[in-house]
Short mmCIF file of C-alpha atoms in Angstrom, two decimals:
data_model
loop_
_atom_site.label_atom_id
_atom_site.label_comp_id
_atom_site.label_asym_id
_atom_site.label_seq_id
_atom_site.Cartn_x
_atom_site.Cartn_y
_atom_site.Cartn_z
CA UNK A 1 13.55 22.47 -17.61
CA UNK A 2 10.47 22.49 -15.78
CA UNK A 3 10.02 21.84 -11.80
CA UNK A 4 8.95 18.41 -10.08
CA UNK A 5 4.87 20.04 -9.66
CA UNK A 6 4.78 20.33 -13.33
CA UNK A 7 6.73 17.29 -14.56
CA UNK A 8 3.91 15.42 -11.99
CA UNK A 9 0.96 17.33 -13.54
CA UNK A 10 2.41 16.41 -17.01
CA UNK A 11 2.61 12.96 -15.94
CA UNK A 12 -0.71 12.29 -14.37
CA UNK A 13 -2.00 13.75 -17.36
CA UNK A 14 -0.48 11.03 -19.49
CA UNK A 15 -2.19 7.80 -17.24
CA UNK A 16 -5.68 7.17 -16.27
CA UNK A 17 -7.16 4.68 -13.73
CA UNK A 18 -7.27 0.78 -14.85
CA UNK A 19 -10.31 -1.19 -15.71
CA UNK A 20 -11.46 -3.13 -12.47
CA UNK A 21 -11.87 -7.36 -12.23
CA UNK A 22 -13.66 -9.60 -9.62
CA UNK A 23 -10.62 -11.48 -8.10
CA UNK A 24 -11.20 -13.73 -4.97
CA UNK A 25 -11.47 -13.19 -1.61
CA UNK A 26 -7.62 -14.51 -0.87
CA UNK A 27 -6.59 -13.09 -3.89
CA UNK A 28 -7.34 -9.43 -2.87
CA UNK A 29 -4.69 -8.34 0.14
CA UNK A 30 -2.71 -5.40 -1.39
CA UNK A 31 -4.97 -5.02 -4.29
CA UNK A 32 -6.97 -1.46 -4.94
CA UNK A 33 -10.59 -1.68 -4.15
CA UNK A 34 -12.50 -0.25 -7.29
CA UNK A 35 -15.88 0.03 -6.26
CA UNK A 36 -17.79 0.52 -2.73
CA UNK A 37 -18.94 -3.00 -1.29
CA UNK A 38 -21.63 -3.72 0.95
CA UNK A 39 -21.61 -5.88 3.88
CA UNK A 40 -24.21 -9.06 3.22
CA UNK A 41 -25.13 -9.49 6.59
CA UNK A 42 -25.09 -8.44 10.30
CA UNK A 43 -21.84 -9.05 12.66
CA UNK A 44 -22.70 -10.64 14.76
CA UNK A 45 -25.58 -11.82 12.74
CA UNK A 46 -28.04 -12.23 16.33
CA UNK A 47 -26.93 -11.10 19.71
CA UNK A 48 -24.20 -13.60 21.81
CA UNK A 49 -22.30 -13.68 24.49
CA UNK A 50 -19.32 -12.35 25.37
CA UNK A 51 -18.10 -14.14 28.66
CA UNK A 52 -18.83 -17.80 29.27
CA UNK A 53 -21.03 -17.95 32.04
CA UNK A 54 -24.98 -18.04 32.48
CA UNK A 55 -27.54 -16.49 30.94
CA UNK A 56 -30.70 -15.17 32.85
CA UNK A 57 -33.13 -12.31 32.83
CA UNK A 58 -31.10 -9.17 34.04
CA UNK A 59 -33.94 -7.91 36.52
CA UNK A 60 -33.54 -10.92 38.19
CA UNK A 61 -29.68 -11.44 38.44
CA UNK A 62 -29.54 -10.18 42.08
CA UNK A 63 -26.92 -11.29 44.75
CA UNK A 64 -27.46 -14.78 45.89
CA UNK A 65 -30.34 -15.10 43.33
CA UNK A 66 -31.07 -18.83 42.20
CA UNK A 67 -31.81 -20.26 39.13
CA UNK A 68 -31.93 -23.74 37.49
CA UNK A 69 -29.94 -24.61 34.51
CA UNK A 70 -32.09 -25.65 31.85
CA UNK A 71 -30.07 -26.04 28.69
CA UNK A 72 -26.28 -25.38 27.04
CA UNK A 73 -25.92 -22.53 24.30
CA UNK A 74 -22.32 -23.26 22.52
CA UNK A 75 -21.05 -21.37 19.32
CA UNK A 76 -22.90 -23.20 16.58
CA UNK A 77 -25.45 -24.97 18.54
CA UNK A 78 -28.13 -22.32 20.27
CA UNK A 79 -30.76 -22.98 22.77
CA UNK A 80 -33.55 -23.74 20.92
CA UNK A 81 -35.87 -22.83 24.07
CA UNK A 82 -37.13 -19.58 25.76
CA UNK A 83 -35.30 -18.23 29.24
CA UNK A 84 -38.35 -17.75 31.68
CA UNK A 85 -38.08 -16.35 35.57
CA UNK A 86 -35.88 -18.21 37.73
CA UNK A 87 -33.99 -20.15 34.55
CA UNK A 88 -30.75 -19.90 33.52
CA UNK A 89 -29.09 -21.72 30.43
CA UNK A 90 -24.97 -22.12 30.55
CA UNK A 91 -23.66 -20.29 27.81
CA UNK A 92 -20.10 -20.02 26.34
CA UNK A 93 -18.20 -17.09 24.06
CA UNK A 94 -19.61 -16.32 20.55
CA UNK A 95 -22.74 -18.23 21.41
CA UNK A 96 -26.13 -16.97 20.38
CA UNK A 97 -28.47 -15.39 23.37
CA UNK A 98 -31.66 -17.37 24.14
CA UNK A 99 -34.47 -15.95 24.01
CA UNK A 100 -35.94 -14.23 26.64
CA UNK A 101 -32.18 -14.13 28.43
CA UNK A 102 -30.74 -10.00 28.80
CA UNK A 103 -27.58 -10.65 30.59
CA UNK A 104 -25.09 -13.29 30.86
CA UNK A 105 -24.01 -13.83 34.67
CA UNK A 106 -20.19 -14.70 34.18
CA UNK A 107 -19.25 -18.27 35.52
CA UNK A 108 -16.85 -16.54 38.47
CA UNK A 109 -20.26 -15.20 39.99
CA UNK A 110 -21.88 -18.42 40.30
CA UNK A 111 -21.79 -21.07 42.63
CA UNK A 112 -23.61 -23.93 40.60
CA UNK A 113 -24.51 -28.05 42.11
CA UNK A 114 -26.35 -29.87 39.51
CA UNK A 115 -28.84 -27.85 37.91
CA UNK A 116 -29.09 -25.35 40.26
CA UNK A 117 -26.99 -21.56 40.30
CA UNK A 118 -26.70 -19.39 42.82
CA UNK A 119 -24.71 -15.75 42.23
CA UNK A 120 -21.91 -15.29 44.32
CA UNK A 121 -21.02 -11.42 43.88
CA UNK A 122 -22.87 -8.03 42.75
CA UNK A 123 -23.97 -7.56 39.16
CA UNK A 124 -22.91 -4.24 37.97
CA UNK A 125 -21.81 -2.78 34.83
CA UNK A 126 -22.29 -4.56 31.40
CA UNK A 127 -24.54 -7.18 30.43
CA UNK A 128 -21.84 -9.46 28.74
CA UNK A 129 -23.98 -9.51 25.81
CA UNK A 130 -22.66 -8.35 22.04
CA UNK A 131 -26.06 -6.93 20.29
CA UNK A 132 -26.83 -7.98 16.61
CA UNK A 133 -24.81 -5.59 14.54
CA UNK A 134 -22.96 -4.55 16.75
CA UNK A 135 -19.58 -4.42 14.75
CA UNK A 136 -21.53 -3.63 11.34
CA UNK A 137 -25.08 -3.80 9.68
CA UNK A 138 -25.97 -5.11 6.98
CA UNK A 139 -25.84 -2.04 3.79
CA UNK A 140 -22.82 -0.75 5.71
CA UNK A 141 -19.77 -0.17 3.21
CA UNK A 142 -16.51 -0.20 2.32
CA UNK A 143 -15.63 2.67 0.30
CA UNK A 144 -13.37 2.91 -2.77
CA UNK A 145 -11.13 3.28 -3.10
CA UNK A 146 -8.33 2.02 -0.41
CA UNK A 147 -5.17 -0.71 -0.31
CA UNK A 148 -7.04 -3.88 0.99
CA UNK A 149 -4.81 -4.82 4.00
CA UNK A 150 -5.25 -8.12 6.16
CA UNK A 151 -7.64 -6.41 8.12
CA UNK A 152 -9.63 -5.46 5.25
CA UNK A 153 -9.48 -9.05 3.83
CA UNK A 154 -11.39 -10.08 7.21
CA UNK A 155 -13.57 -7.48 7.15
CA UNK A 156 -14.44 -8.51 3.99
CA UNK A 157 -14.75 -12.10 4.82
CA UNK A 158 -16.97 -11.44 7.72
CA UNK A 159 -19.15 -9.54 5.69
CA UNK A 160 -19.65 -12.68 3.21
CA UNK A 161 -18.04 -11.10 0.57
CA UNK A 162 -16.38 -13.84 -1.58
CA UNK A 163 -15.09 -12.04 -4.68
CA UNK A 164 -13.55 -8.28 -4.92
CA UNK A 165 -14.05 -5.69 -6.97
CA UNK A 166 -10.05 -4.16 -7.62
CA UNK A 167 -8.26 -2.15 -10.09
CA UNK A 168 -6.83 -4.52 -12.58
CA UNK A 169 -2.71 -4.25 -12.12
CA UNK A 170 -1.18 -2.04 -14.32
CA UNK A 171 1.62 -3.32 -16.66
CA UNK A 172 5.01 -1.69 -16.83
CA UNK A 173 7.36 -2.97 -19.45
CA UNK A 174 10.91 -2.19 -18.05
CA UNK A 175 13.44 -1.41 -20.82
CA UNK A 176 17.39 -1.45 -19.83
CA UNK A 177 18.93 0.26 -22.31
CA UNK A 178 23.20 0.43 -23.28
CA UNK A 179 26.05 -2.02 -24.93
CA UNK A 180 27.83 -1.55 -21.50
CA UNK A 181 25.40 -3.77 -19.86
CA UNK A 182 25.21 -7.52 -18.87
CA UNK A 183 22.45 -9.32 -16.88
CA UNK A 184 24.10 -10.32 -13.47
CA UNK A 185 25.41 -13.48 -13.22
CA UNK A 186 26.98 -12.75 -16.81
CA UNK A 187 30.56 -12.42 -17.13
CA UNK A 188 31.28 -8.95 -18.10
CA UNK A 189 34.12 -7.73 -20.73
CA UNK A 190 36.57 -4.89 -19.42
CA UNK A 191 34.04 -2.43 -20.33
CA UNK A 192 31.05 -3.54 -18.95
CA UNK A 193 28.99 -3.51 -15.96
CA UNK A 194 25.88 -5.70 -14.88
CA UNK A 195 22.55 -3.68 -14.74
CA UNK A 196 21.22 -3.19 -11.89
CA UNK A 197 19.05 -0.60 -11.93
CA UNK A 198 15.69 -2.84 -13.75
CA UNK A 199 15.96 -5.14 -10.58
CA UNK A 200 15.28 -2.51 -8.14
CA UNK A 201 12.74 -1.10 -10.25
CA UNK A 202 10.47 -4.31 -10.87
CA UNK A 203 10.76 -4.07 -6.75
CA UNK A 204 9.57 -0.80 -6.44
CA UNK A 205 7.12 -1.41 -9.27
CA UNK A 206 5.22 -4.84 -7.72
CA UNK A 207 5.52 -3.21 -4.36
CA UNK A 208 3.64 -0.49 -5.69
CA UNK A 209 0.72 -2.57 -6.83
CA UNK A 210 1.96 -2.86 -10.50
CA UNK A 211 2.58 -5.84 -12.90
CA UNK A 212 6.30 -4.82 -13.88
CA UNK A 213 7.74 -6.74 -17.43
CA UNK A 214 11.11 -6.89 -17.30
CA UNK A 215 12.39 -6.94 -21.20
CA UNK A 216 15.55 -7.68 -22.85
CA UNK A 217 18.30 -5.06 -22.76
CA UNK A 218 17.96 -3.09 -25.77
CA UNK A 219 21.16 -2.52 -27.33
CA UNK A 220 22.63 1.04 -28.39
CA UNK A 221 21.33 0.44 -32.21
CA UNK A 222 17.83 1.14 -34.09
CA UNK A 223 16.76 -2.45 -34.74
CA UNK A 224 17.48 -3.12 -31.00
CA UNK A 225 15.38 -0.44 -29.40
CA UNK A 226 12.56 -1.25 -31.88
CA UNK A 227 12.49 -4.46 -30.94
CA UNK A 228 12.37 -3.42 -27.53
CA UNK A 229 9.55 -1.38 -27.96
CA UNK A 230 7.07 -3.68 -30.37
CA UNK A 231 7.66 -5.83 -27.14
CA UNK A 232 6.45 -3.38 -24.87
CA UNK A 233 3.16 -2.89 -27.02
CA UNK A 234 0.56 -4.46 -24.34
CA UNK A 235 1.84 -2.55 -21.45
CA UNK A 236 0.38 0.06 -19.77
CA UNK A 237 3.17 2.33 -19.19
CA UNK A 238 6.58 1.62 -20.85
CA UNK A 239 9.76 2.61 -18.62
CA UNK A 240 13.09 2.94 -20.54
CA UNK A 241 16.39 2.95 -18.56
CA UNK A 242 19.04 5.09 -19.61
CA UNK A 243 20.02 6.74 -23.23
CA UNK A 244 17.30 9.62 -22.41
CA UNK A 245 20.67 12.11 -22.92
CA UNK A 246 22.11 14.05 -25.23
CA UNK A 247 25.08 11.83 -26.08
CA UNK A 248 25.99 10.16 -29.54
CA UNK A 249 24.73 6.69 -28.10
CA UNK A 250 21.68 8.41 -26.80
CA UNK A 251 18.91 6.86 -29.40
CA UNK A 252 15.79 6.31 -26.64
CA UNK A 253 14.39 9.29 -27.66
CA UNK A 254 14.60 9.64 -31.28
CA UNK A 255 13.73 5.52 -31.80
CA UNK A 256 10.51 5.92 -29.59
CA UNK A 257 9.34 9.36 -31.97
CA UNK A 258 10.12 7.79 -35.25
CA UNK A 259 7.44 4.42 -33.53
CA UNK A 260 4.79 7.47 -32.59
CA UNK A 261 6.16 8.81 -29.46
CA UNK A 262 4.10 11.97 -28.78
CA UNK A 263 6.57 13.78 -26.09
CA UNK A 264 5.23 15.63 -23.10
CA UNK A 265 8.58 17.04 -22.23
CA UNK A 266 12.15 16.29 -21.39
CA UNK A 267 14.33 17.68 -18.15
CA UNK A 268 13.43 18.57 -15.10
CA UNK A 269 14.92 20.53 -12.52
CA UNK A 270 15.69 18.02 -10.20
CA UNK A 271 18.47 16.49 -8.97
CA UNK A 272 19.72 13.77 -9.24
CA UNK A 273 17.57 12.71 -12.72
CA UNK A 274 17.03 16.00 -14.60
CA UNK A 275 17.26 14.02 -18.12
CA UNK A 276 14.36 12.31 -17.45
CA UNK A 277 11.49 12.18 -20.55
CA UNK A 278 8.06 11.58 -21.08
CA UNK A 279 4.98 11.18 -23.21
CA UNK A 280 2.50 9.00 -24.88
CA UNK A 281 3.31 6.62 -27.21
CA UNK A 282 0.65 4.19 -28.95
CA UNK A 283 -1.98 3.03 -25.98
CA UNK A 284 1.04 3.42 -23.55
CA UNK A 285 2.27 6.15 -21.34
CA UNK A 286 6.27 5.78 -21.65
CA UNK A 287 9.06 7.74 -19.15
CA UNK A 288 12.57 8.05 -19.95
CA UNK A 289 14.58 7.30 -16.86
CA UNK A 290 18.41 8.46 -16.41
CA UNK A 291 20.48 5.68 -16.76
CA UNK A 292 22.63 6.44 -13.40
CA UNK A 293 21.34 3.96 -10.72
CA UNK A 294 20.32 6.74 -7.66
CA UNK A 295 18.61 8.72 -10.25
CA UNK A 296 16.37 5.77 -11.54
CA UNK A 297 15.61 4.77 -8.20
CA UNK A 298 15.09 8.48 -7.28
CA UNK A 299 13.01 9.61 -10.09
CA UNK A 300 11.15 6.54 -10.10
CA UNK A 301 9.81 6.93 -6.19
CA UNK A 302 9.39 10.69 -7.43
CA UNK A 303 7.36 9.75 -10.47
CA UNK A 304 6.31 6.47 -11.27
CA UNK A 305 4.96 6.31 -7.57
CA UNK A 306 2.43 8.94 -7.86
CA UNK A 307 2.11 7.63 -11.25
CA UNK A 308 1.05 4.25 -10.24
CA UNK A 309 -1.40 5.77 -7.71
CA UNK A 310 -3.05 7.43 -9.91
CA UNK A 311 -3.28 4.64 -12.46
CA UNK A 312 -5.21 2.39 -9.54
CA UNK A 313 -7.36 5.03 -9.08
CA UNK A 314 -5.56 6.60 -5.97
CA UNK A 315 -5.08 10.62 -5.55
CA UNK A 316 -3.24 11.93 -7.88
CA UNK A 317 -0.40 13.61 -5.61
CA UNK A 318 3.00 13.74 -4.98
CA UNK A 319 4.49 10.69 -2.48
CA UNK A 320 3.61 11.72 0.96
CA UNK A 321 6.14 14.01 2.60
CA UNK A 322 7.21 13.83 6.43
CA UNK A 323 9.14 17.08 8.05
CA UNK A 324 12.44 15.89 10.46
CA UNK A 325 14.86 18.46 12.46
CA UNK A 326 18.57 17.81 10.68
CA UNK A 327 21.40 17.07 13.02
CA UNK A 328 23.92 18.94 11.29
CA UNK A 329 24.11 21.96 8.91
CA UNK A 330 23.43 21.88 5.50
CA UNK A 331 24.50 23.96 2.83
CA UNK A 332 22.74 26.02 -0.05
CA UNK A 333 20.83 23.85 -2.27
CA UNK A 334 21.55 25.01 -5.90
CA UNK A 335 18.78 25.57 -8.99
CA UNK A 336 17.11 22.32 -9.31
CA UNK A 337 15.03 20.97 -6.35
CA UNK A 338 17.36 17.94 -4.63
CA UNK A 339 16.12 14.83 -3.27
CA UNK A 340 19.04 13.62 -0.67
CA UNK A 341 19.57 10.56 0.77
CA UNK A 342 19.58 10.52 4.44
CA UNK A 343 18.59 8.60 7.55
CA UNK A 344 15.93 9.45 9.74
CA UNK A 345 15.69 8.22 13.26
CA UNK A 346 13.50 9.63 16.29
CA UNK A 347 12.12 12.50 14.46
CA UNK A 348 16.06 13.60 13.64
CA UNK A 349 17.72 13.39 10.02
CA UNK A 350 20.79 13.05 9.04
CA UNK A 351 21.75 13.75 5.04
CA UNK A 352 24.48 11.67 3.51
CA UNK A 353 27.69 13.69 2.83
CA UNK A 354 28.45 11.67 -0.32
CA UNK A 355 25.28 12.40 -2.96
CA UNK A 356 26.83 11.31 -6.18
CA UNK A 357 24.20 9.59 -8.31
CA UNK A 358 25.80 6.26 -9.13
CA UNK A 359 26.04 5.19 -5.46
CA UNK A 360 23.89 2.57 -4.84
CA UNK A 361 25.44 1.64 -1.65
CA UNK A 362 25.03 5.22 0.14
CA UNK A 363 21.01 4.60 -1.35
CA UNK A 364 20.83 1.17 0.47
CA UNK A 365 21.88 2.31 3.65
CA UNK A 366 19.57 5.38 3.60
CA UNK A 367 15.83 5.22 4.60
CA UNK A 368 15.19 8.63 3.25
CA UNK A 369 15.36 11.47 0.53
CA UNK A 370 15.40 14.71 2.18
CA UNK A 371 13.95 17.50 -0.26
CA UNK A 372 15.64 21.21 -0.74
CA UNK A 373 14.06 23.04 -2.45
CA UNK A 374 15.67 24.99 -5.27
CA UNK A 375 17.40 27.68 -4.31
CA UNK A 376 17.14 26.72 -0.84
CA UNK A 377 19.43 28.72 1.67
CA UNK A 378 21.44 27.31 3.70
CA UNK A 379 20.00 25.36 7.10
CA UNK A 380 21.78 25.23 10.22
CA UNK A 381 21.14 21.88 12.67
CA UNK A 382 17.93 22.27 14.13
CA UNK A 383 16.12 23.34 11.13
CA UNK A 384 13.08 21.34 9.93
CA UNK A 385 13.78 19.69 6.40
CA UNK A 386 11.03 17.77 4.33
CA UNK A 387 11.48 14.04 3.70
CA UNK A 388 10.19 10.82 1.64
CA UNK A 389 10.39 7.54 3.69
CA UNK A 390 11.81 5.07 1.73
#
């Protein structure tokens, strides 16, 4: 067996970033950006005002200081004109400054009948006036690469950037493997159960940024899994659920070598999923998940995570770890490192006392996987623990 650091290095060694497309502007939330992109243009693109009010020349803005109103500056529609002494034009939010104008009087201070304004209090502070660029120049950039949130997509838009540069999505073809399984909804016999365990992967997987595939179940028989695996050809990485073992009905492994599966290894020392394989095979990286539902789920936010990362051009690291004080003792961890599920709430953990892998249920009520590492002694309450959010 080898550890989780060296199954990852393994793994990361197996993918490499996507090519990148132009995708449009509304298109591009969530998407990796591939390349740097430069803002077309200044925000705001000429200096405006930031109160509604009046603007005038700032020496002369002094308490009870007249001025006639000579024009309207409204977002969209400037003054075409010059401010000169003793003029004011009536401005509103977002408009663009007049010329000549340095401060915009705000409409509280002034006292105006007809064309004619007169300032009713002191004019300290600010000028009430946004300079060109003063959010972002023109040349400035976005740099590659980063998750483009909603934020992003308005920076973006602001900077009159119509079309993206992102990581193309990479494909996953998701395999379920086993005669024991039927697709839910099905009817199964007495010795059946309905997979489960390829829905909350193609979750995990789109959540992630990927394109998952979700293929046929591949039956426990050569011309099944072959089948399964000419129709994972296209996909970037090819993710087979269950049959990784040792058992009789085990065939993932030896189907995939006899169709050019080049192995990288097979076990790790983790729990739960230590039969977990890997390797290339064809143009496609392929992992081997354990067929138990916590383990798949498990190994995939342990793996395919960092995996997927990597493949849209993100660090190549392990998925982020938080620390949290436990709430009760815990005992010695054993050989293989174990990811837990817990809860964490207010900076405080609290591990599940039932870990067996093929509880989903104790998995959907947890929000996190506590790590011990292997070997770990035992931790009283109190003691810090790592953690991965989930």
């Amino acid at each position: 067996m080898i550890s989780v650091d060296e199954a990852l290095e393994k793994l990361f060694a197996l993918v490499c970033p996507t090519a990148h497309e132009s995708v449009p502007l509304l298109e591009a939330a969530g998407r990796v950006l591939a390349t740097d992109v430069t803002a077309r243009r200044d925000q705001p693109p000429f200096a405006t005002s930031a109160m509604d009010g009046y603007a005038v020349i700032s020496e002369e803005a002094d308490l009870h200081a007249q001025f006639k109103v000579i024009g309207e500056s409204a977002a969209g529609h400037g003054f075409a004109g010059e401010v000169k002494p003793g003029q004011a034009v009536r401005i509103f939010t977002g408009a663009p400054l007049p010329k000549g104008a340095s401060r915009v009087v705000i409409q509280e201070d002034v006292e105006r009948r007809a064309d004619l304004i007169t300032i009713t209090d002191s004019q300290t502070g600010g000028t009430n006036i946004r300079p060109q660029g003063d959010d972002f120049r023109a040349g400035d950039v976005i740099h590659a690469p980063r998750v483009i949130s909603p934020t992003d997509l308005a920076l973006l838009a602001a900077m009159n950037i119509a079309h993206v540069p992102v990581h193309r999505k990479p494909v996953v073809a998701l395999i379920s493997t086993g005669d024991e399984l039927v697709m839910p909804g099905e009817d199964p016999s007495p010795d059946q159960i309905v997979a489960s365990n390829s829905f909350g992967l193609y979750a995990l997987l789109r959540d992630w940024g990927a394109e998952p595939r979700l293929l046929p179940i591949a039956r426990d028989n050569r011309e099944s899994l072959e089948t399964a695996f000419r129709l994972a050809e296209t996909a970037d990485l090819i993710v087979t659920i269950g049959g990784a073992s040792v058992g009789d009905h085990d065939m993932v492994g030896d189907v995939a070598e006899t169709m050019g599966l080049e192995r990288s290894f097979y076990k790790i020392a983790i729990r739960p999923g230590k039969p977990l394989m890997a390797g290339r095979m064809g143009n496609a990286a392929m992992v081997g998940l354990p067929g138990n539902p916590v383990s798949a789920m498990v190994c995939a936010r342990v793996f395919l995570s960092p995996m997927i990362r990597s493949m849209l051009g993100m660090n190549a690291a392990r998925a982020e770890e938080r620390r949290a004080v436990l709430t009760h003792d815990l005992p010695r961890n054993g050989p293989r490192e174990h990811y837990q599920r817990a809860f964490v709430e207010n900076g405080q953990v609290t591990v599940a006392a039932r870990q067996d892998s093929a509880l989903l249920s104790v998995l959907a009520d947890a929000n996190a996987l506590a790590v011990s590492p292997p070997d770990a002694p035992a931790q009283p309450a109190g003691s810090e623990i790592r953690y991965i959010s989930i």
